[in-house]
PDB file of C-alpha atoms in Angstrom:
ATOM      1  CA  UNK Z   1     -45.259  36.060-147.799  1.00 63.00           C
ATOM      2  CA  UNK Z   2     -49.667  36.314-147.013  1.00 65.00           C
ATOM      3  CA  UNK Z   3     -50.598  33.564-148.763  1.00 69.00           C
ATOM      4  CA  UNK Z   4     -47.478  31.384-146.416  1.00 75.00           C
ATOM      5  CA  UNK Z   5     -49.096  33.139-142.942  1.00 70.00           C
ATOM      6  CA  UNK Z   6     -52.266  31.716-144.736  1.00 68.00           C
ATOM      7  CA  UNK Z   7     -51.568  28.697-145.888  1.00 74.00           C
ATOM      8  CA  UNK Z   8     -50.123  27.272-142.715  1.00 72.00           C
ATOM      9  CA  UNK Z   9     -52.471  28.969-140.512  1.00 72.00           C
ATOM     10  CA  UNK Z  10     -55.009  27.069-142.219  1.00 72.00           C
ATOM     11  CA  UNK Z  11     -52.946  23.858-141.818  1.00 72.00           C
ATOM     12  CA  UNK Z  12     -52.301  24.730-138.247  1.00 71.00           C
ATOM     13  CA  UNK Z  13     -56.046  24.894-137.531  1.00 75.00           C
ATOM     14  CA  UNK Z  14     -57.859  22.248-140.244  1.00 73.00           C
ATOM     15  CA  UNK Z  15     -56.217  19.503-137.540  1.00 71.00           C
ATOM     16  CA  UNK Z  16     -57.778  21.242-134.685  1.00 73.00           C
ATOM     17  CA  UNK Z  17     -60.859  22.137-136.340  1.00 75.00           C
ATOM     18  CA  UNK Z  18     -61.356  18.476-137.536  1.00 70.00           C
ATOM     19  CA  UNK Z  19     -60.124  16.280-133.905  1.00 72.00           C
ATOM     20  CA  UNK Z  20     -63.135  18.795-132.594  1.00 73.00           C
ATOM     21  CA  UNK Z  21     -65.663  17.839-135.148  1.00 71.00           C
ATOM     22  CA  UNK Z  22     -65.115  13.748-134.955  1.00 73.00           C
ATOM     23  CA  UNK Z  23     -66.421  14.295-130.918  1.00 73.00           C
ATOM     24  CA  UNK Z  24     -69.632  15.234-132.306  1.00 71.00           C
ATOM     25  CA  UNK Z  25     -69.667  14.206-135.872  1.00 70.00           C
ATOM     26  CA  UNK Z  26     -69.896  11.302-137.974  1.00 76.00           C
ATOM     27  CA  UNK Z  27     -66.607  10.330-139.691  1.00 73.00           C
ATOM     28  CA  UNK Z  28     -66.996  11.317-143.110  1.00 75.00           C
ATOM     29  CA  UNK Z  29     -68.646  14.736-142.209  1.00 74.00           C
ATOM     30  CA  UNK Z  30     -65.711  15.630-139.732  1.00 72.00           C
ATOM     31  CA  UNK Z  31     -63.270  16.180-142.532  1.00 75.00           C
ATOM     32  CA  UNK Z  32     -65.362  18.887-144.225  1.00 78.00           C
ATOM     33  CA  UNK Z  33     -66.462  20.644-141.369  1.00 77.00           C
ATOM     34  CA  UNK Z  34     -63.769  22.919-141.005  1.00 79.00           C
ATOM     35  CA  UNK Z  35     -64.962  23.971-143.939  1.00 82.00           C
ATOM     36  CA  UNK Z  36     -67.885  25.674-142.001  1.00 83.00           C
ATOM     37  CA  UNK Z  37     -65.023  28.154-140.862  1.00 83.00           C
ATOM     38  CA  UNK Z  38     -62.564  28.363-143.680  1.00 84.00           C
ATOM     39  CA  UNK Z  39     -65.682  29.014-146.489  1.00 87.00           C
ATOM     40  CA  UNK Z  40     -67.051  32.665-145.414  1.00 90.00           C
ATOM     41  CA  UNK Z  41     -63.390  33.283-144.040  1.00 88.00           C
ATOM     42  CA  UNK Z  42     -62.275  32.857-147.584  1.00 86.00           C
ATOM     43  CA  UNK Z  43     -64.931  34.145-149.469  1.00 89.00           C
ATOM     44  CA  UNK Z  44     -64.627  37.372-147.604  1.00 89.00           C
ATOM     45  CA  UNK Z  45     -60.946  37.362-148.428  1.00 87.00           C
ATOM     46  CA  UNK Z  46     -61.653  37.655-152.042  1.00 88.00           C
ATOM     47  CA  UNK Z  47     -64.154  40.037-151.919  1.00 90.00           C
ATOM     48  CA  UNK Z  48     -61.953  42.274-149.701  1.00 89.00           C
ATOM     49  CA  UNK Z  49     -59.038  41.552-152.449  1.00 87.00           C
ATOM     50  CA  UNK Z  50     -61.317  42.481-155.324  1.00 88.00           C
ATOM     51  CA  UNK Z  51     -62.337  45.493-153.889  1.00 88.00           C
ATOM     52  CA  UNK Z  52     -59.250  46.631-153.029  1.00 86.00           C
ATOM     53  CA  UNK Z  53     -57.201  45.445-156.649  1.00 85.00           C
ATOM     54  CA  UNK Z  54     -60.344  47.543-158.312  1.00 86.00           C
ATOM     55  CA  UNK Z  55     -59.668  50.603-155.697  1.00 83.00           C
ATOM     56  CA  UNK Z  56     -63.045  50.363-154.542  1.00 82.00           C
ATOM     57  CA  UNK Z  57     -63.884  50.818-150.572  1.00 79.00           C
ATOM     58  CA  UNK Z  58     -64.513  47.391-149.111  1.00 76.00           C
ATOM     59  CA  UNK Z  59     -67.679  46.379-147.126  1.00 73.00           C
ATOM     60  CA  UNK Z  60     -68.301  46.671-143.811  1.00 83.00           C
ATOM     61  CA  UNK Z  61     -69.918  43.270-143.695  1.00 90.00           C
ATOM     62  CA  UNK Z  62     -66.397  41.588-145.914  1.00 91.00           C
ATOM     63  CA  UNK Z  63     -64.397  42.882-142.829  1.00 92.00           C
ATOM     64  CA  UNK Z  64     -66.992  41.659-139.707  1.00 94.00           C
ATOM     65  CA  UNK Z  65     -67.245  38.065-141.514  1.00 93.00           C
ATOM     66  CA  UNK Z  66     -63.210  37.941-141.721  1.00 91.00           C
ATOM     67  CA  UNK Z  67     -62.832  39.527-138.027  1.00 93.00           C
ATOM     68  CA  UNK Z  68     -66.306  36.798-136.918  1.00 94.00           C
ATOM     69  CA  UNK Z  69     -64.728  33.449-138.253  1.00 92.00           C
ATOM     70  CA  UNK Z  70     -61.177  34.368-137.425  1.00 91.00           C
ATOM     71  CA  UNK Z  71     -61.942  35.076-133.913  1.00 92.00           C
ATOM     72  CA  UNK Z  72     -64.354  31.878-133.863  1.00 90.00           C
ATOM     73  CA  UNK Z  73     -61.841  29.609-135.728  1.00 87.00           C
ATOM     74  CA  UNK Z  74     -58.553  31.235-132.597  1.00 88.00           C
ATOM     75  CA  UNK Z  75     -61.020  30.982-129.871  1.00 88.00           C
ATOM     76  CA  UNK Z  76     -61.828  26.997-130.519  1.00 84.00           C
ATOM     77  CA  UNK Z  77     -58.101  26.139-131.388  1.00 83.00           C
ATOM     78  CA  UNK Z  78     -57.165  27.529-127.721  1.00 85.00           C
ATOM     79  CA  UNK Z  79     -60.090  26.161-126.063  1.00 84.00           C
ATOM     80  CA  UNK Z  80     -58.923  22.812-127.489  1.00 80.00           C
ATOM     81  CA  UNK Z  81     -55.316  23.231-126.895  1.00 79.00           C
ATOM     82  CA  UNK Z  82     -54.061  21.545-123.813  1.00 74.00           C
ATOM     83  CA  UNK Z  83     -51.719  22.850-121.380  1.00 76.00           C
ATOM     84  CA  UNK Z  84     -51.476  27.168-119.874  1.00 81.00           C
ATOM     85  CA  UNK Z  85     -52.162  29.953-121.554  1.00 85.00           C
ATOM     86  CA  UNK Z  86     -49.517  30.082-123.215  1.00 86.00           C
ATOM     87  CA  UNK Z  87     -50.258  26.713-125.161  1.00 82.00           C
ATOM     88  CA  UNK Z  88     -53.545  28.215-125.678  1.00 84.00           C
ATOM     89  CA  UNK Z  89     -52.245  31.759-126.983  1.00 85.00           C
ATOM     90  CA  UNK Z  90     -49.579  30.200-129.568  1.00 83.00           C
ATOM     91  CA  UNK Z  91     -52.692  27.589-130.554  1.00 82.00           C
ATOM     92  CA  UNK Z  92     -54.546  30.774-131.667  1.00 86.00           C
ATOM     93  CA  UNK Z  93     -52.617  32.708-133.116  1.00 88.00           C
ATOM     94  CA  UNK Z  94     -52.769  31.387-137.249  1.00 86.00           C
ATOM     95  CA  UNK Z  95     -56.320  32.676-137.707  1.00 87.00           C
ATOM     96  CA  UNK Z  96     -55.355  36.143-136.017  1.00 90.00           C
ATOM     97  CA  UNK Z  97     -52.391  36.479-138.104  1.00 87.00           C
ATOM     98  CA  UNK Z  98     -53.676  35.412-141.188  1.00 87.00           C
ATOM     99  CA  UNK Z  99     -56.309  38.378-140.621  1.00 89.00           C
ATOM    100  CA  UNK Z 100     -53.523  40.500-139.848  1.00 90.00           C
ATOM    101  CA  UNK Z 101     -51.214  39.828-142.845  1.00 87.00           C
ATOM    102  CA  UNK Z 102     -54.635  40.383-145.389  1.00 88.00           C
ATOM    103  CA  UNK Z 103     -55.545  43.865-143.734  1.00 88.00           C
ATOM    104  CA  UNK Z 104     -51.666  44.848-144.336  1.00 88.00           C
ATOM    105  CA  UNK Z 105     -52.255  43.120-147.896  1.00 86.00           C
ATOM    106  CA  UNK Z 106     -55.040  45.096-148.401  1.00 86.00           C
ATOM    107  CA  UNK Z 107     -53.563  48.376-147.137  1.00 87.00           C
ATOM    108  CA  UNK Z 108     -50.649  48.003-149.546  1.00 85.00           C
ATOM    109  CA  UNK Z 109     -52.971  47.339-152.201  1.00 82.00           C
ATOM    110  CA  UNK Z 110     -54.865  50.404-151.404  1.00 82.00           C
ATOM    111  CA  UNK Z 111     -52.324  52.658-150.479  1.00 76.00           C
ATOM    112  CA  UNK Z 112     -51.763  55.923-153.194  1.00 63.00           C
ATOM    113  CA  UNK Z 113     -48.505  57.350-153.429  1.00 50.00           C
ATOM    114  CA  UNK Z 114     -48.594  60.242-153.672  1.00 49.00           C
ATOM    115  CA  UNK Z 115     -45.828  62.537-155.736  1.00 52.00           C
ATOM    116  CA  UNK Z 116     -44.160  65.313-154.160  1.00 57.00           C
ATOM    117  CA  UNK Z 117     -43.745  68.216-156.685  1.00 62.00           C
ATOM    118  CA  UNK Z 118     -40.319  69.165-158.181  1.00 65.00           C
ATOM    119  CA  UNK Z 119     -38.656  72.506-156.242  1.00 57.00           C
ATOM    120  CA  UNK Z 120     -37.662  74.541-159.116  1.00 55.00           C
TER     121      UNK Z 120
END
């Protein structure tokens, strides 16, 4: 489910970021421009997941990178959206949803279940 939300959010946001890039960059470079946002986001995501799977606490810098690039992505998508506040919210929601899903996945991976002792 997490991968579905992240993939769908990436697909939705990519076109908006690409359109923003084509206004100021040459056509060949504009296709790669969204990677400036998704590259650090993906690396931070993998770092956080690796730490969670190995039972280590994640460094604050990885979460800071995730939050920073998610907010940049959401802001650029929302600003580019034409229309009212609802349209801007819909456009900016996918990166925030992906961030929330990652946080919940990490929480599930790091949650330790405490066993209740048998009462005898």
